[in-house]
C-alpha atoms as a PDB file:
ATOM      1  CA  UNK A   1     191.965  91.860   2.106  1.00  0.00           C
ATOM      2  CA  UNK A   2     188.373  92.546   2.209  1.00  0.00           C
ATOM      3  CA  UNK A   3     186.347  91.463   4.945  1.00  0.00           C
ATOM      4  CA  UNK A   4     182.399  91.484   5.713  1.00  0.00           C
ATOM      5  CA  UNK A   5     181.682  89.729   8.538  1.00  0.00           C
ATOM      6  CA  UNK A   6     178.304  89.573  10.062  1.00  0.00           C
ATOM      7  CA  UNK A   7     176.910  89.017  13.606  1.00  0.00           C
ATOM      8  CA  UNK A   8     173.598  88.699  15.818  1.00  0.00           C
ATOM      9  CA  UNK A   9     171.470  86.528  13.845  1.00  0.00           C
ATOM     10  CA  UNK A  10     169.492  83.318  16.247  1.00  0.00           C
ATOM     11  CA  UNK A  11     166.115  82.338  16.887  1.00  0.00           C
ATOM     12  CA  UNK A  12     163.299  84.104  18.014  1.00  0.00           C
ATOM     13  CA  UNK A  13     159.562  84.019  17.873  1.00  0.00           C
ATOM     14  CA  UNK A  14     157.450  85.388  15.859  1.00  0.00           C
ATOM     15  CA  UNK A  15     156.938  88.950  16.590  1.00  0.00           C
ATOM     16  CA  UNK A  16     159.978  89.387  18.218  1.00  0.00           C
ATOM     17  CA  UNK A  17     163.360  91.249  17.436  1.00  0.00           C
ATOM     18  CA  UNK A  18     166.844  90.749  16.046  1.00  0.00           C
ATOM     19  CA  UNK A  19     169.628  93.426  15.170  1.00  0.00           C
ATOM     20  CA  UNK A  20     172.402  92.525  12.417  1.00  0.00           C
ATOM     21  CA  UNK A  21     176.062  94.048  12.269  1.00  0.00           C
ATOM     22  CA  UNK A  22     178.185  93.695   9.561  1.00  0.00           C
ATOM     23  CA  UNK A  23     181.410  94.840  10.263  1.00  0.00           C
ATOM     24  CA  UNK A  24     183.550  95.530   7.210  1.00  0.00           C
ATOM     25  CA  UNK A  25     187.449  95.864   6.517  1.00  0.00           C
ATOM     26  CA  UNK A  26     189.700  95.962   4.442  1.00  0.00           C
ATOM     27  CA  UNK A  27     188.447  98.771   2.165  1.00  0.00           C
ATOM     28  CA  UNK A  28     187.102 102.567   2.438  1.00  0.00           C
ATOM     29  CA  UNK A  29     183.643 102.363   4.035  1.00  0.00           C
ATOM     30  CA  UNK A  30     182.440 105.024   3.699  1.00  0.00           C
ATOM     31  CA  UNK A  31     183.030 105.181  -0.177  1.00  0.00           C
ATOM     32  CA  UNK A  32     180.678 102.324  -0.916  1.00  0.00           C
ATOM     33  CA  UNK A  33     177.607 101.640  -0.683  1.00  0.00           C
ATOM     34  CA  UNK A  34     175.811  98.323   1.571  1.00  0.00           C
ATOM     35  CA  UNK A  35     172.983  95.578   0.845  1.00  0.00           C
ATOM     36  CA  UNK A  36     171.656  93.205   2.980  1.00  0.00           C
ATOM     37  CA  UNK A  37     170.347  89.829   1.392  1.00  0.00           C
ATOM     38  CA  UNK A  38     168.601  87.065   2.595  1.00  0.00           C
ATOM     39  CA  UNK A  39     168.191  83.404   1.408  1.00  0.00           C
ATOM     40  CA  UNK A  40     165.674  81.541   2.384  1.00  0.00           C
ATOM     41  CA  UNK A  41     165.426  77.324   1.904  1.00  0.00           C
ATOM     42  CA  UNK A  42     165.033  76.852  -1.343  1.00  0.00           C
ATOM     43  CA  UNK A  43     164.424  80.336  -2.382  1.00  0.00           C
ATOM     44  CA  UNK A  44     166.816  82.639  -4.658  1.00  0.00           C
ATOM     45  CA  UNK A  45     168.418  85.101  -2.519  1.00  0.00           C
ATOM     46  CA  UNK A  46     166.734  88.447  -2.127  1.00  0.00           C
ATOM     47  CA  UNK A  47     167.717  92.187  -1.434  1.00  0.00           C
ATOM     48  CA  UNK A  48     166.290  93.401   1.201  1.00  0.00           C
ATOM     49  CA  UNK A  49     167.525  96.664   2.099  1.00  0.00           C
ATOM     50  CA  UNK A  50     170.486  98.740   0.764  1.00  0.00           C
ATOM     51  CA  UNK A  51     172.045 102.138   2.050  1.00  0.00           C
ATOM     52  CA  UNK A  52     174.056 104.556  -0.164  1.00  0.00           C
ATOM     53  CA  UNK A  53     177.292 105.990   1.531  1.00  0.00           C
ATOM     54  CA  UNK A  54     175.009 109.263   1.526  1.00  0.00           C
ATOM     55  CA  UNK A  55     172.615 107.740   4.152  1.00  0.00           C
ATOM     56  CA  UNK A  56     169.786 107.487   1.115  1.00  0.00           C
ATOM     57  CA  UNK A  57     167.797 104.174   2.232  1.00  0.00           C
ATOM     58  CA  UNK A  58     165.838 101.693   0.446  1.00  0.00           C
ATOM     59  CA  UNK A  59     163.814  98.284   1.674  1.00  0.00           C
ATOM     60  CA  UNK A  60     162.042  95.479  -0.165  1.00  0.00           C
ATOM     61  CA  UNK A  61     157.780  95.685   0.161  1.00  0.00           C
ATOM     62  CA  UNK A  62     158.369  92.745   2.352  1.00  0.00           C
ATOM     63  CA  UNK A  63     159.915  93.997   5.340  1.00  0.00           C
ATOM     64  CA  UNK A  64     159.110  98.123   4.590  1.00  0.00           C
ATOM     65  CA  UNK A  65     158.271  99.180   8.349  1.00  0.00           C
ATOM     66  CA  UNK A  66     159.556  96.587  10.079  1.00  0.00           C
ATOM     67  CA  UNK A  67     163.430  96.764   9.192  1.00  0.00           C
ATOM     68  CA  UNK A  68     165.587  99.287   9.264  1.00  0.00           C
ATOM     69  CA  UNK A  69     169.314  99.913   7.942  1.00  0.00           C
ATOM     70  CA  UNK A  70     171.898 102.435   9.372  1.00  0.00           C
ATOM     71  CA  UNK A  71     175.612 102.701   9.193  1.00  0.00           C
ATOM     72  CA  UNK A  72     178.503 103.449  10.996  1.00  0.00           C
ATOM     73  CA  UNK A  73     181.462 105.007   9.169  1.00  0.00           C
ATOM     74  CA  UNK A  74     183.380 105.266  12.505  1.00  0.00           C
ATOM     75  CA  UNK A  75     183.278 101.469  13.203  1.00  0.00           C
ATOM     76  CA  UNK A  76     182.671 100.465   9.462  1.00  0.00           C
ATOM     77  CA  UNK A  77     179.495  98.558  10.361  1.00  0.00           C
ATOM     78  CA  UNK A  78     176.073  98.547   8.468  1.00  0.00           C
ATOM     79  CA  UNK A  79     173.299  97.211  10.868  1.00  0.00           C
ATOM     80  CA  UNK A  80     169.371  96.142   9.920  1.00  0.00           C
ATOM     81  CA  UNK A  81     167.237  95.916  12.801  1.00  0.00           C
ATOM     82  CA  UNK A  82     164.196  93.837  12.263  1.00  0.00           C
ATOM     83  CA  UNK A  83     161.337  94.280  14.146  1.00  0.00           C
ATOM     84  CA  UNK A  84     157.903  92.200  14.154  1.00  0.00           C
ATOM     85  CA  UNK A  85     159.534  89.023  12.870  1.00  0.00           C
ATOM     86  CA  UNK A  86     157.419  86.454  10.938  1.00  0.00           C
ATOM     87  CA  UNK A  87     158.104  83.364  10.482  1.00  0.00           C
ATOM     88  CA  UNK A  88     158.741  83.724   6.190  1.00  0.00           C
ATOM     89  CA  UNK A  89     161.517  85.672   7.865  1.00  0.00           C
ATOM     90  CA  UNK A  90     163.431  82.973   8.338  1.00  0.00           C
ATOM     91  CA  UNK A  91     166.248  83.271   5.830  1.00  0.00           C
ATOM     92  CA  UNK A  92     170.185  83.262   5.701  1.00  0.00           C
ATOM     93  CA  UNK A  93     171.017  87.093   6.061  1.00  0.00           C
ATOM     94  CA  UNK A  94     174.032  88.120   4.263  1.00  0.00           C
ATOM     95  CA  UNK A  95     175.360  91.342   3.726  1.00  0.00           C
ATOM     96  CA  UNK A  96     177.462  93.173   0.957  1.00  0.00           C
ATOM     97  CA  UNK A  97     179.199  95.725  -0.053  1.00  0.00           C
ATOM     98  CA  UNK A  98     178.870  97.903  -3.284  1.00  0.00           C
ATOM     99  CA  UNK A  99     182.258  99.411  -4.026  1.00  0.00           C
ATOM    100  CA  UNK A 100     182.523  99.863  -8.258  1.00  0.00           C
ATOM    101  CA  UNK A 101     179.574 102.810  -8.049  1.00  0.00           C
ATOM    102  CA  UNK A 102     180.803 105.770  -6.159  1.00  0.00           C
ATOM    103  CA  UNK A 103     178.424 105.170  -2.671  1.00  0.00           C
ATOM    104  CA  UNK A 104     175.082 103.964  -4.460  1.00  0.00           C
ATOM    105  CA  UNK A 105     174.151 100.259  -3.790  1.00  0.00           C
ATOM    106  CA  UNK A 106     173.715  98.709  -7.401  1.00  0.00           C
ATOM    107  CA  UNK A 107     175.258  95.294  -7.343  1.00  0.00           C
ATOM    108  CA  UNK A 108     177.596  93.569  -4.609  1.00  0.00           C
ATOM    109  CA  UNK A 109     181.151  93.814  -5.007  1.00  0.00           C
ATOM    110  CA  UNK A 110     182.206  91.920  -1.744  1.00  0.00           C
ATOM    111  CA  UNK A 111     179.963  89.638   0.163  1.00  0.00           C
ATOM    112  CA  UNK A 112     180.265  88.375   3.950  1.00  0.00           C
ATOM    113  CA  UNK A 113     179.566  84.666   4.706  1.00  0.00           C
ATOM    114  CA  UNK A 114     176.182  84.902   6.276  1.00  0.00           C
ATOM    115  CA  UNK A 115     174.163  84.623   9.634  1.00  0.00           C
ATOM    116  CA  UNK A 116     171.161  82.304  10.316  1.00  0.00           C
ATOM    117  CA  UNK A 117     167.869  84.109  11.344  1.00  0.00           C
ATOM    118  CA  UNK A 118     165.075  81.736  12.623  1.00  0.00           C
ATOM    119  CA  UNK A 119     161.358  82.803  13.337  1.00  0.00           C
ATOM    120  CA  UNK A 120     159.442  80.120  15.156  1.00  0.00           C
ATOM    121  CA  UNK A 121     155.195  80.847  15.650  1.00  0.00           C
END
């Protein structure tokens, strides 16, 4: 049974920090690749940064030198660290897992259930 389960989101203020773990199971993790997505209130949901089982990286414009996405194939666990929150942070953060195109990050095949992030100014 696949699993994505993430951790560490909260509040925080604006211009603060926040680090997200996903920790997967269930599957090969290192044979896929990983999104994270965020939803904000009445918003669609939006990819924000994806990393190919190679290590290859990729981030929306929107948080492009403040995030940043790294994996663990020892503890199966994809993290984003977000630095210099705003408050249009503020968002759902869910991550996913790619696992139909051989380590690149296309489209999810398995999503986790989501972790709150709130940016107060």
């Amino acid at each position: 049974q696949v699993q994505l389960v993430e951790s560490g989101g909260g509040s925080v203020q604006a211009g603060g920090s926040l680090k997200l773990s996903c920790a997967a199971s269930g599957y090969i993790f290192s044979t896929c690749g990983m999104g994270w997505y965020r939803q904000a209130p009445g918003k669609e949901r939006e990819l924000v940064s994806t990393i190919r089982s190679s290590g290859t990286t990729w981030y929306s414009d929107s948080v492009k030198g403040r995030f940043t996405i790294d994996q663990d194939n020892a503890k199966a666990t994809v993290r984003l660290q977000m630095n210099s929150l705003k408050t249009e942070d503020t968002a759902v953060y869910y991550c996913a897992a790619d696992c139909a195109n051989a380590g690149y990050y296309l489209r999810p095949t398995y999503w986790g259930q989501g972790t709150q992030v709130t940016v107060s100014s």
